Short mmCIF file of C-alpha atoms in Angstrom, two decimals:
data_model
loop_
_atom_site.label_atom_id
_atom_site.label_comp_id
_atom_site.label_asym_id
_atom_site.label_seq_id
_atom_site.Cartn_x
_atom_site.Cartn_y
_atom_site.Cartn_z
CA MET A 1 -19.94 -8.31 -0.69
CA THR A 2 -20.30 -6.80 -4.16
CA TYR A 3 -17.96 -6.57 -7.13
CA THR A 4 -17.46 -4.40 -10.23
CA LEU A 5 -15.95 -5.41 -13.55
CA THR A 6 -12.96 -3.52 -14.92
CA VAL A 7 -11.66 -2.91 -18.43
CA ARG A 8 -9.22 -5.75 -17.82
CA SER A 9 -9.78 -9.28 -16.59
CA THR A 10 -9.46 -8.21 -12.96
CA VAL A 11 -12.52 -7.75 -10.76
CA LEU A 12 -12.89 -4.83 -8.37
CA ARG A 13 -14.02 -5.71 -4.82
CA ASP A 14 -16.21 -2.76 -3.86
CA SER A 15 -15.66 -2.95 -0.10
CA ASP A 16 -11.96 -2.10 -0.19
CA GLY A 17 -11.12 -1.25 -3.80
CA ALA A 18 -9.04 -4.41 -4.19
CA HIS A 19 -8.24 -5.57 -7.72
CA ILE A 20 -8.65 -9.34 -7.90
CA PRO A 21 -6.90 -11.13 -10.75
CA ALA A 22 -8.59 -13.95 -12.64
CA ASP A 23 -6.46 -16.68 -11.11
CA LEU A 24 -8.06 -19.83 -9.69
CA ARG A 25 -5.25 -20.07 -7.13
CA ASN A 26 -6.21 -16.69 -5.66
CA ALA A 27 -8.50 -17.14 -2.64
CA ASP A 28 -10.29 -13.85 -3.33
CA TYR A 29 -11.03 -14.95 -6.92
CA GLN A 30 -12.29 -18.29 -5.59
CA ALA A 31 -14.70 -16.34 -3.35
CA TYR A 32 -15.75 -14.13 -6.29
CA LEU A 33 -16.52 -17.16 -8.48
CA VAL A 34 -18.73 -18.65 -5.78
CA TRP A 35 -20.51 -15.31 -5.34
CA ALA A 36 -20.97 -14.66 -9.06
CA TYR A 37 -21.66 -18.15 -10.44
CA GLY A 38 -22.48 -20.34 -7.45
CA ARG A 39 -20.62 -23.12 -5.72
CA ALA A 40 -21.19 -25.79 -8.39
CA GLU A 41 -19.82 -23.70 -11.26
CA ALA A 42 -16.89 -22.52 -9.16
CA ASP A 43 -16.01 -26.09 -8.19
CA ALA A 44 -16.32 -27.18 -11.83
CA LEU A 45 -13.87 -24.48 -12.93
CA HIS A 46 -11.48 -25.54 -10.16
CA ASP A 47 -11.72 -29.21 -11.14
CA LYS A 48 -11.20 -28.38 -14.82
CA CYS A 49 -7.89 -26.82 -13.86
CA PHE A 50 -6.68 -28.87 -10.90
CA GLY A 51 -8.58 -32.14 -11.27
CA ALA A 52 -6.96 -35.46 -12.10
CA LYS A 53 -7.04 -34.62 -15.80
CA GLY A 54 -7.00 -30.87 -15.29
CA ASP A 55 -5.70 -28.60 -18.01
CA GLY A 56 -3.72 -26.43 -15.61
CA ASN A 57 -5.29 -23.24 -16.95
CA VAL A 58 -5.64 -21.04 -13.88
CA SER A 59 -7.47 -18.31 -15.82
CA PRO A 60 -10.28 -20.14 -17.62
CA SER A 61 -12.91 -18.28 -19.59
CA VAL A 62 -16.19 -17.65 -17.76
CA ALA A 63 -18.01 -16.62 -20.93
CA GLY A 64 -21.35 -18.34 -21.20
CA LEU A 65 -21.74 -18.94 -17.48
CA SER A 66 -24.90 -17.57 -15.88
CA TYR A 67 -24.63 -15.17 -13.00
CA VAL A 68 -26.09 -15.96 -9.61
CA ASN A 69 -25.06 -12.47 -8.56
CA ALA A 70 -24.08 -10.09 -11.34
CA PRO A 71 -21.15 -7.75 -10.77
CA ALA A 72 -21.65 -4.11 -11.66
CA PRO A 73 -20.46 -3.23 -15.17
CA TYR A 74 -17.32 -1.20 -15.66
CA VAL A 75 -17.85 2.53 -15.47
CA ALA A 76 -14.87 4.82 -15.98
CA PRO A 77 -14.46 7.36 -13.20
CA PRO A 78 -15.21 10.95 -14.20
CA PRO A 79 -12.18 12.41 -15.92
CA PRO A 80 -10.09 14.86 -13.95
CA ALA A 81 -10.84 18.54 -14.38
CA PRO A 82 -9.07 20.17 -17.35
CA SER A 83 -6.15 22.44 -16.62
CA CYS A 84 -4.11 25.05 -18.42
CA ALA A 85 -1.22 27.43 -17.94
CA LEU A 86 -2.00 30.94 -16.80
CA TRP A 87 -0.65 32.42 -20.04
CA GLN A 88 -3.08 30.21 -21.96
CA LEU A 89 -5.91 31.41 -19.75
CA GLN A 90 -4.97 35.02 -20.42
CA ALA A 91 -5.01 34.31 -24.15
CA VAL A 92 -8.68 33.29 -24.15
CA MET A 93 -9.99 35.89 -21.68
CA THR A 94 -11.04 39.36 -22.78
CA PRO A 95 -8.72 42.14 -21.64
CA SER A 96 -11.38 43.41 -19.24
CA GLN A 97 -11.86 39.91 -17.76
CA TRP A 98 -8.12 39.52 -17.28
CA THR A 99 -7.81 42.95 -15.66
CA ALA A 100 -10.70 42.13 -13.33
CA ALA A 101 -9.11 38.79 -12.49
CA GLN A 102 -5.80 40.49 -11.64
CA ALA A 103 -7.67 42.91 -9.38
CA ALA A 104 -9.46 40.01 -7.69
CA VAL A 105 -6.11 38.32 -7.06
CA ALA A 106 -4.77 41.48 -5.46
CA ALA A 107 -7.92 41.81 -3.37
CA LEU A 108 -7.35 38.38 -1.87
CA ASN A 109 -4.20 39.78 -0.25
CA ASN A 110 -2.69 36.31 -0.19
CA PRO A 111 1.06 36.32 -0.96
CA ALA A 112 1.02 32.69 -2.13
CA VAL A 113 -1.83 33.28 -4.58
CA SER A 114 -0.21 36.49 -5.82
CA ALA A 115 3.09 34.70 -6.36
CA PHE A 116 1.36 31.87 -8.22
CA PHE A 117 -0.47 34.25 -10.58
CA ALA A 118 2.72 36.20 -11.20
CA HIS A 119 4.13 33.38 -13.30
CA GLY A 120 2.35 32.66 -16.53
CA THR A 121 3.71 29.14 -16.85
CA ASN A 122 2.03 27.94 -13.68
CA VAL A 123 -0.69 25.37 -14.39
CA ILE A 124 -4.10 25.59 -12.72
CA PRO A 125 -6.97 23.07 -12.87
CA ALA A 126 -10.54 24.19 -13.60
CA ASP A 127 -11.75 22.91 -10.23
CA SER A 128 -9.20 24.95 -8.27
CA LYS A 129 -11.05 26.56 -5.36
CA THR A 130 -9.00 29.72 -5.84
CA LEU A 131 -9.85 29.92 -9.55
CA LEU A 132 -13.54 29.31 -8.83
CA ALA A 133 -13.50 32.07 -6.20
CA LEU A 134 -11.81 34.46 -8.61
CA GLY A 135 -14.29 33.56 -11.31
CA GLU A 136 -17.18 34.26 -8.99
CA ALA A 137 -15.63 37.64 -8.17
CA ILE A 138 -15.66 38.62 -11.84
CA GLY A 139 -19.06 37.06 -12.60
CA LEU A 140 -18.11 33.68 -14.11
CA THR A 141 -19.84 30.42 -13.15
CA ALA A 142 -18.02 27.14 -12.57
CA ASP A 143 -19.19 25.86 -15.95
CA GLN A 144 -17.93 29.00 -17.66
CA ILE A 145 -14.59 28.62 -15.90
CA ALA A 146 -14.36 24.99 -17.05
CA ALA A 147 -15.18 26.03 -20.63
CA LEU A 148 -12.54 28.76 -20.54
CA VAL A 149 -9.88 26.39 -19.19
CA THR A 150 -10.73 23.73 -21.77
CA GLU A 151 -10.47 26.33 -24.55
CA ALA A 152 -7.25 27.67 -23.07
CA ALA A 153 -5.64 24.23 -22.86
CA ALA A 154 -5.73 24.04 -26.66
CA VAL A 155 -3.93 27.34 -27.15
CA ALA A 156 -0.43 26.96 -28.52
CA ILE A 157 2.27 29.33 -29.65
CA PRO A 158 2.48 29.06 -33.44
CA MET B 1 32.58 -59.82 9.71
CA ALA B 2 33.62 -63.32 10.63
CA THR B 3 35.06 -62.23 13.98
CA ALA B 4 32.28 -59.77 14.84
CA THR B 5 30.03 -60.29 17.82
CA GLN B 6 26.34 -59.81 17.35
CA VAL B 7 24.86 -57.45 19.96
CA GLN B 8 21.16 -56.92 20.35
CA ARG B 9 19.55 -54.34 22.59
CA ARG B 10 16.24 -54.53 24.27
CA ARG B 11 13.69 -53.72 21.59
CA GLY B 12 10.01 -53.36 20.81
CA THR B 13 7.52 -51.82 18.47
CA ALA B 14 6.90 -48.06 18.56
CA ALA B 15 3.82 -48.63 20.67
CA GLN B 16 5.71 -50.89 23.08
CA VAL B 17 8.57 -48.43 23.43
CA ALA B 18 6.12 -45.57 23.95
CA ALA B 19 4.68 -47.46 26.93
CA PHE B 20 8.09 -48.28 28.40
CA THR B 21 10.50 -46.24 30.54
CA PRO B 22 14.13 -47.12 29.66
CA ALA B 23 16.62 -47.02 32.53
CA LEU B 24 19.12 -44.19 32.92
CA GLY B 25 21.73 -44.61 30.20
CA GLU B 26 19.92 -47.46 28.52
CA ASP B 27 19.33 -47.48 24.79
CA VAL B 28 16.50 -49.52 23.36
CA VAL B 29 15.48 -50.07 19.75
CA ASP B 30 12.19 -48.97 18.24
CA THR B 31 11.72 -51.73 15.66
CA SER B 32 8.82 -49.96 13.92
CA ASN B 33 10.99 -47.00 12.98
CA ASN B 34 14.50 -48.52 13.20
CA ARG B 35 15.42 -45.88 15.72
CA LEU B 36 17.47 -45.82 18.92
CA VAL B 37 15.70 -44.50 22.00
CA VAL B 38 17.77 -43.36 24.99
CA GLY B 39 16.40 -43.57 28.50
CA ASP B 40 16.85 -41.31 31.52
CA GLY B 41 15.14 -43.58 33.96
CA SER B 42 12.05 -41.44 34.30
CA THR B 43 10.70 -40.36 30.90
CA LEU B 44 8.00 -42.63 29.55
CA GLY B 45 8.94 -43.66 26.03
CA GLY B 46 12.50 -42.35 26.42
CA TRP B 47 14.19 -39.94 24.03
CA PRO B 48 14.02 -41.06 20.38
CA HIS B 49 17.05 -40.27 18.26
CA ALA B 50 17.01 -39.02 14.69
CA LYS B 51 18.03 -41.18 11.79
CA ILE B 52 20.18 -39.74 8.99
CA GLY B 53 17.06 -39.19 6.94
CA ASP B 54 15.51 -37.16 9.75
CA ILE B 55 18.34 -34.67 9.98
CA ASN B 56 17.44 -31.76 7.77
CA GLY B 57 16.10 -28.24 7.98
CA PHE B 58 12.69 -26.86 7.20
CA VAL B 59 10.95 -29.62 9.10
CA ASN B 60 8.56 -27.04 10.55
CA LYS B 61 5.79 -26.54 8.03
CA PHE B 62 4.39 -23.42 9.70
CA ARG B 63 5.64 -20.13 8.32
CA ASN B 64 6.55 -17.34 10.70
CA GLY B 65 6.38 -19.72 13.65
CA LYS B 66 8.08 -17.22 15.96
CA MET B 67 6.13 -14.19 14.77
CA ASP B 68 9.17 -12.37 13.39
CA VAL B 69 7.47 -11.13 10.24
CA TYR B 70 4.58 -8.66 10.46
CA GLN B 71 4.22 -6.85 7.16
CA ARG B 72 0.75 -5.58 8.05
CA GLY B 73 2.10 -3.70 11.03
CA SER B 74 3.01 -4.67 14.57
CA SER B 75 -0.49 -4.27 16.01
CA GLY B 76 -4.11 -4.14 14.96
CA THR B 77 -7.65 -5.15 15.74
CA VAL B 78 -9.76 -7.94 14.27
CA SER B 79 -13.39 -6.89 14.20
CA ALA B 80 -16.03 -9.07 15.82
CA GLY B 81 -17.45 -11.61 13.41
CA THR B 82 -14.47 -11.52 11.06
CA THR B 83 -11.26 -13.39 10.36
CA ALA B 84 -8.20 -11.33 9.46
CA TYR B 85 -4.47 -11.66 9.07
CA THR B 86 -2.23 -10.35 11.83
CA ALA B 87 1.45 -11.30 11.95
CA ASP B 88 2.29 -12.92 8.61
CA GLY B 89 0.60 -16.25 8.07
CA TRP B 90 -1.53 -16.04 11.20
CA GLN B 91 -5.22 -15.28 11.11
CA ILE B 92 -7.36 -14.43 14.11
CA SER B 93 -11.11 -15.05 14.23
CA ALA B 94 -13.05 -12.99 16.76
CA THR B 95 -16.62 -13.61 17.86
CA GLY B 96 -18.71 -11.36 20.05
CA ALA B 97 -16.17 -8.56 20.45
CA ASN B 98 -13.13 -7.13 18.70
CA ALA B 99 -9.79 -8.85 19.30
CA ALA B 100 -6.75 -6.57 19.62
CA TRP B 101 -3.36 -8.03 18.75
CA GLY B 102 0.25 -6.94 18.75
CA VAL B 103 3.73 -8.36 18.25
CA PHE B 104 6.14 -8.00 21.15
CA TYR B 105 9.73 -9.06 21.67
CA GLU B 106 9.68 -10.59 25.13
CA ALA B 107 11.87 -12.42 27.60
CA PHE B 108 9.65 -14.60 29.73
CA ALA B 109 10.96 -16.65 32.60
CA SER B 110 7.83 -17.99 34.21
CA GLY B 111 7.47 -21.73 33.81
CA LEU B 112 10.17 -21.88 31.16
CA PHE B 113 12.44 -19.29 29.62
CA SER B 114 11.93 -17.90 26.19
CA LEU B 115 13.23 -14.90 24.31
CA ALA B 116 11.33 -14.29 21.13
CA ASN B 117 8.67 -12.31 19.37
CA PHE B 118 5.24 -13.21 20.64
CA LEU B 119 1.83 -12.52 19.16
CA ARG B 120 -0.27 -11.05 21.96
CA ILE B 121 -4.03 -11.43 21.82
CA SER B 122 -5.83 -9.22 24.29
CA CYS B 123 -8.81 -10.34 26.32
CA ALA B 124 -12.02 -8.38 25.80
CA SER B 125 -15.40 -8.40 27.44
CA GLY B 126 -17.82 -10.25 25.21
CA LEU B 127 -15.10 -12.07 23.25
CA THR B 128 -17.02 -15.33 23.27
CA ALA B 129 -14.69 -17.14 20.88
CA CYS B 130 -11.21 -16.43 19.59
CA THR B 131 -9.12 -18.62 17.32
CA LEU B 132 -5.60 -18.30 15.95
CA GLN B 133 -5.05 -20.26 12.75
CA GLN B 134 -2.71 -20.82 9.86
CA ARG B 135 -3.49 -22.26 6.45
CA ILE B 136 -0.61 -24.25 5.04
CA GLU B 137 -0.30 -24.34 1.25
CA SER B 138 -0.69 -27.68 -0.49
CA PHE B 139 2.91 -27.77 -1.71
CA VAL B 140 4.13 -27.27 1.87
CA ALA B 141 1.58 -29.43 3.67
CA SER B 142 2.28 -32.29 1.27
CA GLU B 143 5.73 -32.51 2.85
CA LEU B 144 3.90 -33.88 5.88
CA ILE B 145 3.17 -36.96 3.80
CA SER B 146 5.59 -39.73 4.62
CA THR B 147 6.79 -42.20 2.03
CA ALA B 148 6.13 -44.81 4.69
CA GLY B 149 2.41 -44.03 4.71
CA ALA B 150 0.46 -41.99 7.24
CA GLN B 151 2.77 -41.08 10.11
CA PRO B 152 2.09 -39.10 13.28
CA ILE B 153 2.32 -35.33 13.05
CA THR B 154 3.09 -33.15 16.07
CA VAL B 155 1.90 -29.56 16.40
CA GLN B 156 2.94 -27.23 19.19
CA TRP B 157 2.86 -23.64 20.41
CA THR B 158 4.47 -21.88 23.36
CA ILE B 159 2.00 -19.71 25.25
CA LEU B 160 2.28 -17.25 28.11
CA ASN B 161 -1.05 -17.16 29.86
CA ALA B 162 -1.62 -13.66 31.23
CA SER B 163 -5.39 -13.87 30.97
CA GLY B 164 -5.98 -13.80 34.71
CA GLY B 165 -7.26 -17.37 34.88
CA SER B 166 -6.32 -20.88 33.94
CA ILE B 167 -6.80 -21.75 30.26
CA THR B 168 -7.06 -24.98 28.29
CA PRO B 169 -6.73 -24.13 24.59
CA GLN B 170 -7.78 -26.59 21.92
CA VAL B 171 -6.17 -27.70 18.68
CA ARG B 172 -8.13 -28.42 15.53
CA VAL B 173 -6.60 -29.58 12.25
CA SER B 174 -8.52 -29.70 8.96
CA TYR B 175 -7.58 -30.32 5.36
CA ALA B 176 -8.86 -28.48 2.29
CA THR B 177 -11.20 -30.56 0.19
CA ALA B 178 -9.79 -29.00 -2.99
CA GLN B 179 -6.23 -27.89 -3.59
CA ASP B 180 -5.53 -24.63 -1.76
CA ASN B 181 -9.23 -23.88 -1.57
CA PHE B 182 -10.28 -23.56 2.05
CA ALA B 183 -13.89 -22.65 1.39
CA ALA B 184 -14.67 -26.18 2.55
CA VAL B 185 -12.51 -28.18 4.94
CA THR B 186 -12.73 -31.62 6.54
CA ASP B 187 -11.54 -32.30 10.06
CA GLU B 188 -8.38 -34.33 10.45
CA LEU B 189 -8.39 -33.72 14.20
CA ALA B 190 -11.59 -32.33 15.70
CA ALA B 191 -11.18 -29.64 18.38
CA THR B 192 -9.24 -31.35 21.15
CA ASN B 193 -8.02 -30.11 24.51
CA LEU B 194 -4.34 -29.27 24.89
CA GLN B 195 -2.50 -28.91 28.17
CA THR B 196 -3.92 -26.59 30.82
CA ILE B 197 -1.84 -23.48 31.53
CA ALA B 198 -2.17 -21.73 34.86
CA ASN B 199 -2.34 -17.96 34.95
CA GLY B 200 1.09 -16.30 34.72
CA ILE B 201 2.81 -19.39 33.36
CA LEU B 202 4.71 -19.79 30.10
CA ALA B 203 4.24 -23.31 28.77
CA THR B 204 4.38 -25.38 25.61
CA VAL B 205 1.22 -27.08 24.43
CA ALA B 206 1.58 -29.91 21.95
CA TYR B 207 -0.44 -32.67 20.39
CA THR B 208 0.48 -35.59 18.16
CA PHE B 209 -2.15 -36.88 15.76
CA GLN B 210 -2.30 -39.48 13.05
CA PRO B 211 -3.76 -38.45 9.67
CA SER B 212 -6.68 -40.68 8.76
CA ASN B 213 -5.19 -40.98 5.28
CA TYR B 214 -1.61 -40.32 4.29
CA ALA B 215 -2.77 -38.17 1.36
CA ASN B 216 -4.93 -35.78 3.38
CA PRO B 217 -2.36 -32.97 3.62
CA GLN B 218 -1.93 -32.76 -0.14
CA ASN B 219 -4.66 -30.14 -0.59
CA GLY B 220 -3.41 -27.98 2.29
CA TYR B 221 -3.86 -27.96 6.05
CA GLN B 222 -5.69 -25.54 8.29
CA VAL B 223 -4.37 -25.62 11.85
CA GLN B 224 -6.22 -23.83 14.62
CA LEU B 225 -5.34 -22.90 18.19
CA GLN B 226 -8.71 -22.26 19.76
CA PHE B 227 -9.19 -20.26 22.94
CA GLY B 228 -12.97 -20.48 22.89
CA GLY B 229 -14.42 -18.04 25.41
CA GLN B 230 -11.39 -18.11 27.69
CA LEU B 231 -10.33 -14.60 26.59
CA ASN B 232 -13.74 -13.16 27.50
CA ALA B 233 -12.51 -10.80 30.21
CA ALA B 234 -12.12 -7.08 30.71
CA SER B 235 -8.33 -7.30 30.92
CA GLY B 236 -5.46 -9.70 30.37
CA SER B 237 -3.98 -11.39 27.35
CA VAL B 238 -2.21 -14.43 25.99
CA TYR B 239 1.13 -14.46 24.17
CA VAL B 240 1.76 -17.09 21.48
CA SER B 241 4.96 -18.02 19.66
CA LEU B 242 7.32 -20.87 18.71
CA ALA B 243 4.72 -22.65 16.62
CA ASP B 244 5.87 -25.85 14.95
CA ILE B 245 4.22 -28.63 12.99
CA ARG B 246 6.19 -31.56 11.63
CA LEU B 247 6.25 -35.24 10.90
CA THR B 248 7.16 -37.24 14.01
CA PRO B 249 7.26 -40.92 13.02
CA GLY B 250 6.97 -43.27 15.92
CA VAL B 251 5.68 -40.74 18.40
CA ALA B 252 2.59 -41.79 20.33
CA THR B 253 -0.59 -39.88 19.50
CA GLY B 254 -2.36 -37.69 22.02
CA ILE B 255 -1.19 -34.83 24.21
CA ASN B 256 2.57 -34.59 23.85
CA ASN B 257 4.45 -33.39 26.92
CA ASN B 258 7.81 -33.84 25.29
CA PRO B 259 7.61 -32.35 21.77
CA PRO B 260 10.73 -31.72 19.71
CA PRO B 261 12.33 -28.29 20.10
CA PRO B 262 10.53 -25.97 17.68
CA GLU B 263 12.46 -25.12 14.55
CA GLN B 264 13.14 -21.40 14.54
CA ARG B 265 14.35 -20.15 11.18
CA PRO B 266 16.24 -16.85 10.76
CA THR B 267 14.10 -13.86 9.85
CA GLY B 268 16.09 -13.50 6.63
CA ILE B 269 14.82 -16.92 5.59
CA GLU B 270 11.31 -16.46 6.93
CA LEU B 271 10.60 -13.11 5.24
CA PRO B 272 10.79 -14.27 1.60
CA PHE B 273 8.80 -17.36 2.57
CA CYS B 274 6.07 -15.05 3.91
CA GLN B 275 6.32 -12.83 0.83
CA ARG B 276 5.27 -15.76 -1.30
CA TYR B 277 1.84 -14.94 0.14
CA PHE B 278 1.84 -11.22 0.94
CA VAL B 279 3.85 -8.22 -0.17
CA SER B 280 3.40 -4.66 1.04
CA SER B 281 5.12 -1.45 0.00
CA TYR B 282 4.52 -0.14 3.52
CA SER B 283 7.48 -1.99 5.04
CA GLY B 284 5.90 -3.02 8.31
CA VAL B 285 3.48 -0.10 8.63
CA ALA B 286 -0.22 -0.95 8.59
CA PRO B 287 -1.66 -0.60 5.07
CA GLY B 288 -3.62 2.62 4.70
CA THR B 289 -1.44 4.58 7.12
CA ALA B 290 -1.46 8.19 5.96
CA ASN B 291 1.68 10.01 4.89
CA SER B 292 3.81 6.90 4.71
CA ALA B 293 6.80 6.85 2.41
CA SER B 294 5.24 6.17 -0.96
CA ARG B 295 6.19 4.68 -4.27
CA ASP B 296 6.58 7.13 -7.13
CA LEU B 297 4.89 6.06 -10.33
CA PRO B 298 5.90 8.22 -13.31
CA ASN B 299 4.28 8.75 -16.65
CA ILE B 300 0.76 7.39 -16.36
CA GLY B 301 -0.71 10.75 -17.24
CA SER B 302 -2.16 9.75 -20.60
CA ALA B 303 -5.59 8.26 -20.69
CA THR B 304 -4.94 4.81 -22.02
CA VAL B 305 -4.78 1.51 -20.27
CA ALA B 306 -1.48 0.92 -22.01
CA SER B 307 0.06 3.77 -20.10
CA GLY B 308 1.45 2.56 -16.82
CA ALA B 309 4.35 1.02 -15.07
CA THR B 310 5.18 -2.38 -13.68
CA PHE B 311 6.57 -3.06 -10.24
CA TRP B 312 8.32 -6.41 -10.15
CA PHE B 313 8.45 -8.55 -7.03
CA GLU B 314 11.92 -9.76 -8.03
CA PRO B 315 13.50 -11.89 -6.83
CA LEU B 316 10.20 -13.11 -5.41
CA THR B 317 7.49 -15.05 -7.15
CA MET B 318 4.21 -15.10 -5.29
CA ARG B 319 2.08 -18.21 -4.85
CA ALA B 320 -0.52 -16.96 -7.33
CA SER B 321 -1.51 -13.73 -9.02
CA PRO B 322 -2.19 -11.52 -6.00
CA THR B 323 -5.14 -9.34 -5.10
CA VAL B 324 -3.88 -5.76 -5.16
CA VAL B 325 -5.10 -2.75 -3.19
CA VAL B 326 -3.70 0.65 -4.13
CA TYR B 327 -3.52 3.34 -1.45
CA SER B 328 -2.98 7.06 -1.96
CA TYR B 329 -0.44 9.08 -0.03
CA THR B 330 -3.21 10.01 2.39
CA GLY B 331 -4.05 6.34 2.91
CA ALA B 332 -7.27 6.16 0.87
CA ALA B 333 -7.80 2.78 -0.81
CA GLY B 334 -8.38 2.74 -4.55
CA LYS B 335 -6.82 6.14 -5.18
CA VAL B 336 -3.45 7.60 -6.11
CA SER B 337 -2.05 10.99 -5.17
CA SER B 338 -0.39 13.71 -7.15
CA ASN B 339 3.25 14.34 -6.35
CA SER B 340 2.05 17.15 -4.09
CA GLY B 341 0.17 14.58 -2.01
CA SER B 342 -3.47 15.36 -2.89
CA ASP B 343 -5.75 12.51 -3.89
CA PHE B 344 -7.16 11.92 -7.35
CA ALA B 345 -10.64 10.46 -7.78
CA ALA B 346 -11.57 7.01 -6.55
CA ASN B 347 -10.35 4.20 -8.77
CA SER B 348 -8.14 6.65 -10.64
CA ALA B 349 -5.46 4.00 -10.89
CA ALA B 350 -5.94 0.27 -11.36
CA SER B 351 -3.74 -2.75 -11.56
CA VAL B 352 -3.24 -6.06 -13.25
CA ALA B 353 -1.22 -8.53 -11.24
CA ALA B 354 0.76 -11.63 -11.97
CA SER B 355 2.71 -13.75 -9.55
CA THR B 356 5.86 -11.89 -10.58
CA GLY B 357 4.71 -8.27 -10.42
CA VAL B 358 1.94 -5.70 -10.68
CA PHE B 359 1.17 -3.38 -13.60
CA PHE B 360 -0.46 -0.12 -12.51
CA TYR B 361 -2.31 1.97 -15.08
CA ASN B 362 -4.33 5.14 -15.45
CA ASN B 363 -7.99 4.25 -14.96
CA SER B 364 -9.34 7.78 -14.73
CA GLY B 365 -10.90 7.93 -18.16
CA GLY B 366 -8.89 11.05 -18.89
CA THR B 367 -5.53 12.64 -18.45
CA LEU B 368 -4.38 12.85 -14.86
CA SER B 369 -3.06 16.36 -15.05
CA GLY B 370 -1.18 18.59 -12.70
CA ALA B 371 1.35 15.96 -11.77
CA SER B 372 4.49 14.67 -13.35
CA SER B 373 4.32 11.54 -11.22
CA PHE B 374 1.98 9.82 -8.82
CA LEU B 375 2.39 8.70 -5.24
CA PHE B 376 0.87 5.52 -3.94
CA ASN B 377 1.37 2.42 -1.86
CA TYR B 378 0.06 -1.05 -2.41
CA THR B 379 -0.49 -4.45 -0.90
CA ALA B 380 -0.45 -7.66 -2.92
CA SER B 381 -2.07 -10.69 -1.33
CA ALA B 382 -1.93 -14.28 -2.51
CA GLU B 383 -2.95 -15.58 0.90
CA LEU B 384 -4.88 -18.80 1.26
#
């Protein structure tokens, strides 16, 4: 069993993605405390809360305690791919690129894709497989597509 | 009272009455418990009658004793070497092989008649040990403490043995050494044989034990029905239901062939009791089932932990802040889906839980785009 810290007080259990709150009454948090700090420290925290003269604080601070097993630090997941509306994309592409893209759409001969690209307000993410395929057809790499979409997302009508 | 006539019945201590068979129609007095005991001429110990103080509901300290609540789904498998929840409140431990379980509404008429939901545990080759257990929260188990000191407690189950052979299950009762913390337990009643059930017979097994100290239940009880290796077979199964554990003052300890009728509470009462420990948005479908009706969480698109939404358990309050698992529309744990049903990255949504509700927030590190709302399911567990 391993765990990962989060930006909040909860702990992420890696095996099933469960978020475990810092609550001494929670059996999963009890198991985490034993794993992270050892049985003696876990029992001491429990007694401090529930003992005969316990303070009743079910979420005591663990600052200053030494790890027996250290949880992984919090790492934010990679942000989702940027996205933009088709009209924004057109605004940042050269006329020749846009013409080539339109031709590539037609060449796909896919009614759904054609219908999607017929409406400029439709939003498309940079990691869209269709967009990547169209980019490849007109000589753009995935990184170039992502850069174009990011630039396009900032375009606004004055 | 001057003209009254004093009448005294035959009488004796609880132990004396337990060893005596009152005649048909005779009432004797249990002087230990100030209780009338009616005889039928053949039952050892007679039939003890309740006092006013004994007549109340919720005497059964098990939850979901008749297996009516199964929020994790109506069937599943417990992997070898693990302990997992099945019907609400009931854990199965499997050793040597997986243990398949399911909840079935059955009318059995072999041995005795019963119409109820039963938890079926299937036999399996290599299943060298299999145990059904429930952990009873301290606040509930403490109601097994009598103001008169340590009093006998009776535990029972009704079992249909369809294993293909005779079985003799065992009962084991332990108490938590710290409040609601079952990482370490101490035996109140070591594993002890219950009645033997022949193959094909529906029977009640029951045992009455005396706590070694009246205060033992105050940290919580763990009650096990152990089948040992008796389900180690290629086919067959056992069906368990009508579980009951209660204070039974004056009842002799040991195997109990005449336990009180199990208290069966209505499902409408039992469900919120069970939801003190476990809540699922799946409504009886196994967590992680793909394409289940999902919750719709709006407006967590912006990339801040302050952007989210809270789902309240109202009117419920769980036992403690629960452990929460988020599932996407496709059933992947730790993810949420766009409103078109495709999954975002792992851990794209996270939660902070309290006993009254869960706050879900955008944990993607960026804007979750391409969706005006997010689909997900969740489970919240404050089990023991």
